[in-house]
Amino acid sequence: MISKIAWKNTWFKPLNTFLSIVLLTASVSIISILILLQKQFEEKFSSSMDQIDLVLGAKGSPLQLILSSVYQMDAPPGNISYTEAEAWMNKPMVESAVPLAYGDNYLGYKIVGTTDNYTKHFSLKLQQGKLFTNNFEVVLGATIAAKTNLKIGSTFFGTHGDAQEGEVHDHYAYKVVGILAPSGKVADNLILSNIESVWGMHDHDHAVEEHDHHEGEVQQHEEINPHEGKEITAVLLKMRNNMAKMTWPRIIPQNTEMQAASPVLEVNRLFALFGVGITALTYLAYGIMLISGISIFVALYNTLKERKYEFALLRITGASKLQLLWLVLLESIFLCTIGFILGIVFGRIGLYFLSISSQEEFKMAFNPLEFLWKEEGMLFVATLSVGIIAAIIPALKAYSVNISKTLANA
C-alpha cells in the first residue's frame, strides 16, 4: 500500500522527477564508464607486458618505444641496426629475445615481422593453419580474421606505413597460412610474418640494383653477414637476472645508438597520468550526483505544504508516523533506483561506442557487457545514500505532521 502511494507520488511532479533522474543517470553513467575503462585498460596493459623486462629500440621517448613495440599504439621512435641489436640479444643474461620489424599495414592493421618466439612468448595458439615458414607468409590475429574476408590461402598487398591510404607494395603479395585463436592480447590485431618478408618488401628495388651491380661477385657476398645493413624496429627482452634489468637502461644508451626501456616503469607512469584524469572525471560525476541529491531534496521539500493534508488523511486511515516517514524515503529511493538502472544502461551504451572508436584508432576494444559487482554495487549504495540523505528532512517533516491542527486549518 505505502509503496503504491510512493510510486504514484514519484510521478506527481513529472518535470521535477525527470530532472532528478537525468542528473542521477548522468552521474552514474560517467562513473560506470570510468570504472570499467580503468579496470579493462589496466588488465589489457598488464597482460600485454607479461614477461617483458626491457625493450630495445631507437633513442627517443621511452614511453613511445613501449607503446609502439609492446602495445602497437604509437609510431616507433626509429629503427635500429639488426647486427647491433643482435649483439645484445645474444648476451648470456638474456633469456629470450623477440625482434620486431614494422613497415606496412593492411587496412590499418599492422604487419609485424618477427620470429616464432613471438607466439611462444605470448603463449599464442593457432586456430587454423600453421605458422609462417617462408617469406611473405603471414599469420592473422583473431580479430583481423573476423573483420576481414581473409582466409587460409588468401593473398593481399601491404600498404606502406601505418596509414591505409599509403603506397601499396604490389610487387609482392602476402599469403595467409595461419589464423591465431582469440587471446585478448595485442596479437589479435596484428598480422605476423618473418622479418625477411619486411626486409624483402622494402629492399626490393635496392636488391635488384645491388644484384645487377655485383653480379658474379658470389664469393664476396658469402663473406658478408646477411644481416649487415638491415634494420629492425625493436626487440622485446626477457632477462635472466634483476641486475641486467636495472643496469641495461643506463649502459645501452651510453655505449650504443639504442635505448633499453622498462615497460613496468613506463606503464606505471602512464597509469599515473591516466589516473589523474580518471580521478578528476570521477569527482565531476560525484558532483553531478550531489546536485541531483539537492534536486531531490528541493522537490520533496516543496511538495510538503501541498501534501500535509494527504499525510493527515493517511494518519486518520491508520497509517503510523513511521509509515509516513518511510513513504517519503521510498519516493527518493525509487528515484535513485531508476537513475542507477538507467545510468548503468547508458554507461554500457557509451562504452560500446567508445570501444568502436578505440578499436579503429588504437586497435583496443572494451567489453561493455562486463559487470563489476563489487565496484558497481558500491556505486548503487552511494546513489541510494545520496537519495536517503536528501529525503531525511522532508521525511521528518512528514513524520511530525500534527493531524488535528492540519485538519482544523483545512
Tab-separated table of C-alpha atoms in Angstrom:
chain	number	residue	atom	x	y	z
A	1	MET	CA	0.000	0.000	0.000
A	2	ILE	CA	2.662	2.515	1.068
A	3	SER	CA	4.857	1.505	-1.851
A	4	LYS	CA	2.000	2.046	-4.342
A	5	ILE	CA	1.331	5.520	-2.942
A	6	ALA	CA	5.054	6.310	-3.043
A	7	TRP	CA	5.335	5.183	-6.665
A	8	LYS	CA	2.367	7.372	-7.721
A	9	ASN	CA	3.704	10.345	-5.757
A	10	THR	CA	7.049	9.952	-7.517
A	11	TRP	CA	5.355	10.935	-10.774
A	12	PHE	CA	3.125	13.639	-9.207
A	13	LYS	CA	5.574	16.314	-10.391
A	14	PRO	CA	6.909	14.754	-13.608
A	15	LEU	CA	9.276	17.588	-14.510
A	16	ASN	CA	10.974	17.510	-11.113
A	17	THR	CA	11.171	13.716	-11.305
A	18	PHE	CA	12.600	13.872	-14.818
A	19	LEU	CA	15.278	16.383	-13.792
A	20	SER	CA	16.371	14.303	-10.792
A	21	ILE	CA	16.521	11.108	-12.861
A	22	VAL	CA	18.506	12.793	-15.654
A	23	LEU	CA	21.107	14.086	-13.183
A	24	LEU	CA	21.394	10.717	-11.456
A	25	THR	CA	21.614	8.899	-14.791
A	26	ALA	CA	24.385	11.213	-15.993
A	27	SER	CA	26.491	10.799	-12.859
A	28	VAL	CA	26.045	7.008	-12.669
A	29	SER	CA	26.819	6.667	-16.410
A	30	ILE	CA	30.081	8.600	-16.127
A	31	ILE	CA	31.239	6.738	-13.022
A	32	SER	CA	30.261	3.367	-14.506
A	33	ILE	CA	32.210	4.041	-17.710
A	34	LEU	CA	35.256	5.184	-15.746
A	35	ILE	CA	35.197	2.105	-13.507
A	36	LEU	CA	35.016	-0.260	-16.493
A	37	LEU	CA	37.559	1.687	-18.526
A	38	GLN	CA	40.136	1.782	-15.760
A	39	LYS	CA	39.784	-1.897	-14.938
A	40	GLN	CA	39.855	-3.165	-18.532
A	41	PHE	CA	42.567	-0.687	-19.569
A	42	GLU	CA	44.873	-1.851	-16.784
A	43	GLU	CA	44.133	-5.515	-17.491
A	44	LYS	CA	44.963	-5.171	-21.191
A	45	PHE	CA	48.167	-3.264	-20.492
A	46	SER	CA	49.288	-5.665	-17.792
A	47	SER	CA	48.590	-8.811	-19.832
A	48	SER	CA	50.483	-7.485	-22.864
A	49	MET	CA	53.673	-6.771	-20.968
A	50	ASP	CA	53.848	-10.181	-19.317
A	51	GLN	CA	57.437	-11.384	-19.104
A	52	ILE	CA	58.871	-8.395	-20.975
A	53	ASP	CA	61.598	-6.912	-18.819
A	54	LEU	CA	63.144	-4.491	-21.303
A	55	VAL	CA	62.529	-3.188	-24.796
A	56	LEU	CA	65.485	-2.394	-27.001
A	57	GLY	CA	64.863	0.342	-29.561
A	58	ALA	CA	65.952	3.625	-31.085
A	59	LYS	CA	66.755	6.553	-28.804
A	60	GLY	CA	63.839	8.861	-28.111
A	61	SER	CA	60.848	8.755	-25.804
A	62	PRO	CA	60.885	5.546	-23.693
A	63	LEU	CA	57.082	5.661	-23.398
A	64	GLN	CA	56.742	5.975	-27.183
A	65	LEU	CA	59.010	2.952	-27.586
A	66	ILE	CA	56.920	0.894	-25.152
A	67	LEU	CA	53.590	1.962	-26.680
A	68	SER	CA	54.783	1.216	-30.209
A	69	SER	CA	56.558	-2.084	-29.584
A	70	VAL	CA	54.517	-3.703	-26.793
A	71	TYR	CA	51.027	-2.286	-27.410
A	72	GLN	CA	51.272	-1.292	-31.109
A	73	MET	CA	49.574	2.027	-30.262
A	74	ASP	CA	52.095	4.596	-31.462
A	75	ALA	CA	54.709	5.175	-34.144
A	76	PRO	CA	58.154	3.871	-33.136
A	77	PRO	CA	60.892	6.428	-32.409
A	78	GLY	CA	63.007	4.954	-35.240
A	79	ASN	CA	64.858	1.858	-36.402
A	80	ILE	CA	67.954	0.181	-35.030
A	81	SER	CA	70.710	-1.849	-36.641
A	82	TYR	CA	69.903	-5.558	-36.525
A	83	THR	CA	73.556	-6.563	-36.091
A	84	GLU	CA	73.989	-4.076	-33.228
A	85	ALA	CA	70.811	-5.331	-31.546
A	86	GLU	CA	71.835	-8.925	-32.201
A	87	ALA	CA	74.985	-8.426	-30.134
A	88	TRP	CA	72.834	-7.596	-27.097
A	89	MET	CA	70.229	-10.256	-27.866
A	90	ASN	CA	72.964	-12.913	-27.664
A	91	LYS	CA	74.267	-11.820	-24.243
A	92	PRO	CA	74.191	-14.640	-21.681
A	93	MET	CA	71.927	-12.685	-19.316
A	94	VAL	CA	69.170	-12.592	-21.950
A	95	GLU	CA	66.723	-15.471	-21.517
A	96	SER	CA	64.686	-14.734	-24.642
A	97	ALA	CA	64.615	-12.047	-27.314
A	98	VAL	CA	61.814	-11.245	-29.761
A	99	PRO	CA	62.851	-8.917	-32.619
A	100	LEU	CA	60.156	-6.789	-34.269
A	101	ALA	CA	60.247	-5.099	-37.671
A	102	TYR	CA	57.498	-2.742	-38.846
A	103	GLY	CA	56.875	-1.141	-42.171
A	104	ASP	CA	53.471	-1.943	-43.630
A	105	ASN	CA	49.831	-2.374	-42.778
A	106	TYR	CA	46.745	-3.946	-44.280
A	107	LEU	CA	43.507	-1.979	-43.835
A	108	GLY	CA	45.151	-0.258	-40.872
A	109	TYR	CA	46.262	-3.496	-39.193
A	110	LYS	CA	50.000	-3.539	-38.617
A	111	ILE	CA	52.137	-6.169	-40.362
A	112	VAL	CA	54.859	-7.166	-37.910
A	113	GLY	CA	57.976	-9.041	-38.932
A	114	THR	CA	59.184	-11.266	-36.108
A	115	THR	CA	60.171	-14.833	-35.268
A	116	ASP	CA	58.204	-17.748	-33.880
A	117	ASN	CA	59.467	-16.619	-30.468
A	118	TYR	CA	56.669	-14.027	-30.537
A	119	THR	CA	53.941	-16.672	-30.400
A	120	LYS	CA	55.847	-18.648	-27.750
A	121	HIS	CA	56.486	-15.583	-25.607
A	122	PHE	CA	52.796	-14.556	-25.508
A	123	SER	CA	51.502	-18.179	-25.447
A	124	LEU	CA	49.535	-17.671	-28.662
A	125	LYS	CA	47.758	-20.673	-30.162
A	126	LEU	CA	46.882	-21.353	-33.754
A	127	GLN	CA	43.197	-21.734	-34.535
A	128	GLN	CA	43.761	-22.706	-38.169
A	129	GLY	CA	46.715	-23.367	-40.472
A	130	LYS	CA	50.373	-23.096	-39.491
A	131	LEU	CA	52.998	-20.545	-38.573
A	132	PHE	CA	54.893	-18.663	-41.281
A	133	THR	CA	57.963	-20.518	-42.526
A	134	ASN	CA	58.688	-18.840	-45.862
A	135	ASN	CA	58.937	-15.219	-46.947
A	136	PHE	CA	55.608	-13.364	-47.398
A	137	GLU	CA	53.643	-15.970	-45.475
A	138	VAL	CA	51.568	-14.401	-42.686
A	139	VAL	CA	49.505	-15.403	-39.672
A	140	LEU	CA	46.416	-13.310	-38.877
A	141	GLY	CA	45.260	-12.225	-35.449
A	142	ALA	CA	41.781	-13.442	-34.481
A	143	THR	CA	40.123	-10.002	-34.720
A	144	ILE	CA	41.528	-9.376	-38.192
A	145	ALA	CA	40.322	-12.756	-39.420
A	146	ALA	CA	36.866	-11.998	-38.043
A	147	LYS	CA	36.639	-8.500	-39.559
A	148	THR	CA	38.101	-9.193	-42.996
A	149	ASN	CA	37.353	-11.827	-45.579
A	150	LEU	CA	40.870	-13.226	-45.403
A	151	LYS	CA	41.097	-16.998	-45.005
A	152	ILE	CA	43.815	-19.607	-45.240
A	153	GLY	CA	45.269	-19.310	-48.750
A	154	SER	CA	44.072	-15.694	-49.289
A	155	THR	CA	46.580	-13.184	-50.619
A	156	PHE	CA	46.761	-9.405	-50.184
A	157	PHE	CA	49.116	-6.488	-50.744
A	158	GLY	CA	50.516	-4.474	-47.868
A	159	THR	CA	50.369	-0.676	-47.691
A	160	HIS	CA	53.478	1.225	-46.669
A	161	GLY	CA	53.477	2.808	-43.219
A	162	ASP	CA	50.649	2.952	-40.686
A	163	ALA	CA	48.043	4.715	-42.836
A	164	GLN	CA	45.621	2.771	-45.015
A	165	GLU	CA	45.968	5.355	-47.787
A	166	GLY	CA	49.725	4.912	-48.242
A	167	GLU	CA	51.700	3.431	-51.144
A	168	VAL	CA	50.664	-0.140	-51.935
A	169	HIS	CA	53.514	-2.648	-52.275
A	170	ASP	CA	52.091	-4.541	-55.236
A	171	HIS	CA	55.336	-6.288	-56.257
A	172	TYR	CA	54.889	-8.987	-53.598
A	173	ALA	CA	51.675	-10.403	-52.152
A	174	TYR	CA	51.364	-11.738	-48.637
A	175	LYS	CA	49.748	-15.155	-48.314
A	176	VAL	CA	47.697	-16.193	-45.271
A	177	VAL	CA	48.916	-19.520	-43.870
A	178	GLY	CA	47.537	-19.367	-40.330
A	179	ILE	CA	44.966	-17.726	-38.040
A	180	LEU	CA	45.545	-17.269	-34.317
A	181	ALA	CA	42.992	-18.222	-31.685
A	182	PRO	CA	41.492	-15.257	-29.762
A	183	SER	CA	43.792	-14.322	-26.886
A	184	GLY	CA	42.532	-10.940	-25.701
A	185	LYS	CA	46.027	-9.608	-26.307
A	186	VAL	CA	47.556	-7.197	-28.792
A	187	ALA	CA	48.232	-10.072	-31.201
A	188	ASP	CA	44.502	-10.273	-32.001
A	189	ASN	CA	45.006	-7.121	-34.101
A	190	LEU	CA	48.342	-7.975	-35.719
A	191	ILE	CA	49.486	-9.675	-38.899
A	192	LEU	CA	52.662	-11.643	-38.210
A	193	SER	CA	55.309	-12.595	-40.749
A	194	ASN	CA	59.019	-13.313	-40.646
A	195	ILE	CA	61.435	-10.378	-40.588
A	196	GLU	CA	62.840	-11.285	-44.002
A	197	SER	CA	59.423	-10.523	-45.524
A	198	VAL	CA	59.554	-6.957	-44.199
A	199	TRP	CA	63.106	-6.510	-45.454
A	200	GLY	CA	62.274	-8.087	-48.812
A	201	MET	CA	59.231	-5.876	-49.293
A	202	HIS	CA	61.203	-2.669	-48.733
A	203	ASP	CA	64.579	-3.659	-50.162
A	204	HIS	CA	63.051	-4.843	-53.436
A	205	ASP	CA	64.383	-2.057	-55.634
A	206	HIS	CA	67.648	-1.828	-53.791
A	207	ALA	CA	68.122	-5.579	-54.019
A	208	VAL	CA	67.629	-5.576	-57.791
A	209	GLU	CA	70.185	-2.793	-58.274
A	210	GLU	CA	72.653	-4.450	-55.945
A	211	HIS	CA	72.248	-7.773	-57.717
A	212	ASP	CA	72.958	-6.196	-61.138
A	213	HIS	CA	75.933	-4.262	-59.815
A	214	HIS	CA	77.569	-7.152	-58.061
A	215	GLU	CA	76.603	-9.957	-60.393
A	216	GLY	CA	79.347	-12.520	-60.460
A	217	GLU	CA	80.883	-11.497	-57.152
A	218	VAL	CA	79.359	-14.501	-55.390
A	219	GLN	CA	82.347	-15.202	-53.227
A	220	GLN	CA	82.350	-11.655	-51.821
A	221	HIS	CA	78.643	-11.906	-50.883
A	222	GLU	CA	79.243	-15.107	-48.957
A	223	GLU	CA	81.683	-13.346	-46.673
A	224	ILE	CA	79.219	-10.590	-45.704
A	225	ASN	CA	76.949	-11.018	-42.700
A	226	PRO	CA	73.473	-11.481	-44.255
A	227	HIS	CA	72.042	-9.132	-41.614
A	228	GLU	CA	74.635	-6.417	-42.252
A	229	GLY	CA	72.913	-3.127	-43.037
A	230	LYS	CA	69.482	-4.494	-42.088
A	231	GLU	CA	67.272	-2.667	-39.600
A	232	ILE	CA	64.561	-3.662	-37.209
A	233	THR	CA	62.236	-1.604	-35.021
A	234	ALA	CA	62.628	-3.057	-31.543
A	235	VAL	CA	63.474	-6.140	-29.501
A	236	LEU	CA	61.412	-7.474	-26.579
A	237	LEU	CA	63.766	-8.866	-23.956
A	238	LYS	CA	63.273	-11.210	-21.042
A	239	MET	CA	66.277	-11.163	-18.721
A	240	ARG	CA	67.760	-13.867	-16.523
A	241	ASN	CA	68.630	-11.599	-13.589
A	242	ASN	CA	67.500	-8.359	-11.975
A	243	MET	CA	70.927	-6.748	-12.210
A	244	ALA	CA	70.675	-6.639	-16.008
A	245	LYS	CA	67.159	-5.184	-15.775
A	246	MET	CA	68.477	-2.313	-13.690
A	247	THR	CA	71.787	-1.641	-15.438
A	248	TRP	CA	70.992	-2.064	-19.131
A	249	PRO	CA	68.726	1.047	-19.344
A	250	ARG	CA	71.816	3.055	-18.329
A	251	ILE	CA	74.577	1.092	-20.090
A	252	ILE	CA	72.998	0.700	-23.529
A	253	PRO	CA	72.335	4.418	-24.272
A	254	GLN	CA	75.873	5.253	-23.116
A	255	ASN	CA	77.514	2.767	-25.472
A	256	THR	CA	75.190	2.496	-28.464
A	257	GLU	CA	72.690	4.444	-30.536
A	258	MET	CA	69.921	2.485	-28.827
A	259	GLN	CA	67.977	2.667	-25.565
A	260	ALA	CA	66.538	-0.006	-23.277
A	261	ALA	CA	63.184	0.952	-21.743
A	262	SER	CA	61.369	-0.821	-18.916
A	263	PRO	CA	57.652	-1.467	-19.658
A	264	VAL	CA	56.816	-1.591	-15.947
A	265	LEU	CA	58.223	1.874	-15.273
A	266	GLU	CA	56.698	3.468	-18.345
A	267	VAL	CA	53.281	1.868	-17.898
A	268	ASN	CA	53.177	2.882	-14.238
A	269	ARG	CA	53.954	6.418	-15.353
A	270	LEU	CA	51.156	6.216	-17.918
A	271	PHE	CA	48.712	4.854	-15.311
A	272	ALA	CA	49.628	7.740	-13.012
A	273	LEU	CA	48.757	10.239	-15.761
A	274	PHE	CA	45.654	8.258	-16.694
A	275	GLY	CA	44.656	8.063	-13.033
A	276	VAL	CA	44.687	11.852	-12.652
A	277	GLY	CA	42.160	12.182	-15.464
A	278	ILE	CA	40.039	9.336	-14.070
A	279	THR	CA	40.028	10.926	-10.618
A	280	ALA	CA	39.054	14.343	-11.991
A	281	LEU	CA	36.174	12.889	-14.004
A	282	THR	CA	35.039	10.793	-11.031
A	283	TYR	CA	34.900	13.906	-8.831
A	284	LEU	CA	32.900	15.631	-11.556
A	285	ALA	CA	30.432	12.739	-11.677
A	286	TYR	CA	30.011	12.704	-7.905
A	287	GLY	CA	29.454	16.474	-8.102
A	288	ILE	CA	26.590	15.868	-10.532
A	289	MET	CA	25.232	13.222	-8.161
A	290	LEU	CA	25.339	15.747	-5.314
A	291	ILE	CA	23.394	18.231	-7.443
A	292	SER	CA	20.875	15.514	-8.131
A	293	GLY	CA	20.537	14.920	-4.377
A	294	ILE	CA	19.845	18.639	-3.895
A	295	SER	CA	17.261	18.453	-6.673
A	296	ILE	CA	15.515	15.555	-4.909
A	297	PHE	CA	15.571	17.455	-1.610
A	298	VAL	CA	14.091	20.610	-3.146
A	299	ALA	CA	11.394	18.629	-4.982
A	300	LEU	CA	10.320	16.728	-1.854
A	301	TYR	CA	10.534	19.734	0.433
A	302	ASN	CA	8.492	21.981	-1.874
A	303	THR	CA	5.644	19.494	-2.026
A	304	LEU	CA	5.353	19.110	1.746
A	305	LYS	CA	2.983	22.050	2.109
A	306	GLU	CA	0.707	20.660	-0.613
A	307	ARG	CA	0.856	17.155	0.826
A	308	LYS	CA	0.287	17.827	4.541
A	309	TYR	CA	-3.439	17.106	4.133
A	310	GLU	CA	-2.564	13.827	2.407
A	311	PHE	CA	-0.363	12.891	5.364
A	312	ALA	CA	-3.103	13.837	7.833
A	313	LEU	CA	-5.687	11.717	5.998
A	314	LEU	CA	-3.265	8.792	5.903
A	315	ARG	CA	-2.818	9.065	9.647
A	316	ILE	CA	-6.597	9.084	10.170
A	317	THR	CA	-6.969	5.974	7.990
A	318	GLY	CA	-4.485	4.122	10.189
A	319	ALA	CA	-1.029	4.935	8.883
A	320	SER	CA	1.617	5.318	11.550
A	321	LYS	CA	4.199	8.115	11.761
A	322	LEU	CA	6.917	5.674	10.726
A	323	GLN	CA	4.916	4.698	7.630
A	324	LEU	CA	4.727	8.381	6.617
A	325	LEU	CA	8.469	8.699	7.119
A	326	TRP	CA	9.030	5.555	5.068
A	327	LEU	CA	6.668	6.885	2.359
A	328	VAL	CA	8.851	9.948	1.723
A	329	LEU	CA	12.068	7.958	1.892
A	330	LEU	CA	10.639	5.401	-0.520
A	331	GLU	CA	9.876	8.085	-3.100
A	332	SER	CA	13.512	9.145	-3.057
A	333	ILE	CA	14.683	5.509	-3.205
A	334	PHE	CA	12.519	4.927	-6.294
A	335	LEU	CA	14.128	7.937	-7.990
A	336	CYS	CA	17.633	6.748	-7.138
A	337	THR	CA	16.963	3.184	-8.291
A	338	ILE	CA	15.570	4.344	-11.640
A	339	GLY	CA	18.501	6.734	-12.091
A	340	PHE	CA	21.005	3.994	-11.241
A	341	ILE	CA	19.497	1.441	-13.641
A	342	LEU	CA	19.329	3.975	-16.485
A	343	GLY	CA	22.868	5.116	-15.643
A	344	ILE	CA	24.211	1.571	-15.900
A	345	VAL	CA	22.395	1.051	-19.221
A	346	PHE	CA	23.566	4.349	-20.736
A	347	GLY	CA	27.068	3.718	-19.359
A	348	ARG	CA	27.221	0.435	-21.300
A	349	ILE	CA	25.954	2.143	-24.449
A	350	GLY	CA	28.578	4.866	-24.047
A	351	LEU	CA	31.339	2.308	-23.524
A	352	TYR	CA	30.178	0.413	-26.610
A	353	PHE	CA	30.620	3.484	-28.834
A	354	LEU	CA	33.885	4.340	-27.083
A	355	SER	CA	35.094	0.823	-27.796
A	356	ILE	CA	34.278	1.191	-31.506
A	357	SER	CA	36.269	4.415	-31.671
A	358	SER	CA	39.157	2.926	-29.689
A	359	GLN	CA	39.168	-0.172	-31.878
A	360	GLU	CA	39.512	1.919	-35.026
A	361	GLU	CA	42.104	4.285	-33.593
A	362	PHE	CA	44.206	2.097	-31.295
A	363	LYS	CA	43.046	-1.447	-32.088
A	364	MET	CA	41.944	-1.751	-28.464
A	365	ALA	CA	38.386	-2.884	-27.701
A	366	PHE	CA	36.491	-2.750	-24.394
A	367	ASN	CA	33.766	-5.112	-23.221
A	368	PRO	CA	30.582	-3.150	-22.378
A	369	LEU	CA	28.842	-6.273	-21.058
A	370	GLU	CA	31.261	-6.852	-18.201
A	371	PHE	CA	29.811	-6.262	-14.717
A	372	LEU	CA	31.987	-5.322	-11.775
A	373	TRP	CA	29.683	-6.371	-8.976
A	374	LYS	CA	31.782	-5.006	-6.131
A	375	GLU	CA	32.556	-1.578	-7.627
A	376	GLU	CA	29.121	-1.068	-9.154
A	377	GLY	CA	27.449	-2.404	-6.004
A	378	MET	CA	29.268	0.302	-4.051
A	379	LEU	CA	28.093	2.836	-6.639
A	380	PHE	CA	24.499	1.685	-6.052
A	381	VAL	CA	24.938	2.121	-2.298
A	382	ALA	CA	26.383	5.610	-2.859
A	383	THR	CA	23.445	6.537	-5.103
A	384	LEU	CA	20.895	5.316	-2.543
A	385	SER	CA	22.754	7.137	0.227
A	386	VAL	CA	22.505	10.431	-1.653
A	387	GLY	CA	18.758	9.900	-2.090
A	388	ILE	CA	18.145	8.922	1.530
A	389	ILE	CA	20.165	11.852	2.886
A	390	ALA	CA	18.269	14.208	0.576
A	391	ALA	CA	14.934	12.847	1.840
A	392	ILE	CA	15.674	12.825	5.576
A	393	ILE	CA	14.443	16.355	6.359
A	394	PRO	CA	11.230	16.070	4.251
A	395	ALA	CA	10.617	12.630	5.811
A	396	LEU	CA	10.987	14.021	9.337
A	397	LYS	CA	8.557	16.819	8.443
A	398	ALA	CA	6.036	14.221	7.301
A	399	TYR	CA	6.698	12.210	10.467
A	400	SER	CA	5.847	15.194	12.686
A	401	VAL	CA	2.618	16.305	10.975
A	402	ASN	CA	0.041	17.449	13.558
A	403	ILE	CA	-3.241	15.827	12.489
A	404	SER	CA	-5.690	17.989	14.452
A	405	LYS	CA	-4.005	21.270	13.606
A	406	THR	CA	-3.707	20.377	9.920
A	407	LEU	CA	-7.351	19.312	9.605
A	408	ALA	CA	-8.536	22.341	11.617
A	409	ASN	CA	-6.825	24.650	9.104
A	410	ALA	CA	-8.184	22.749	6.115
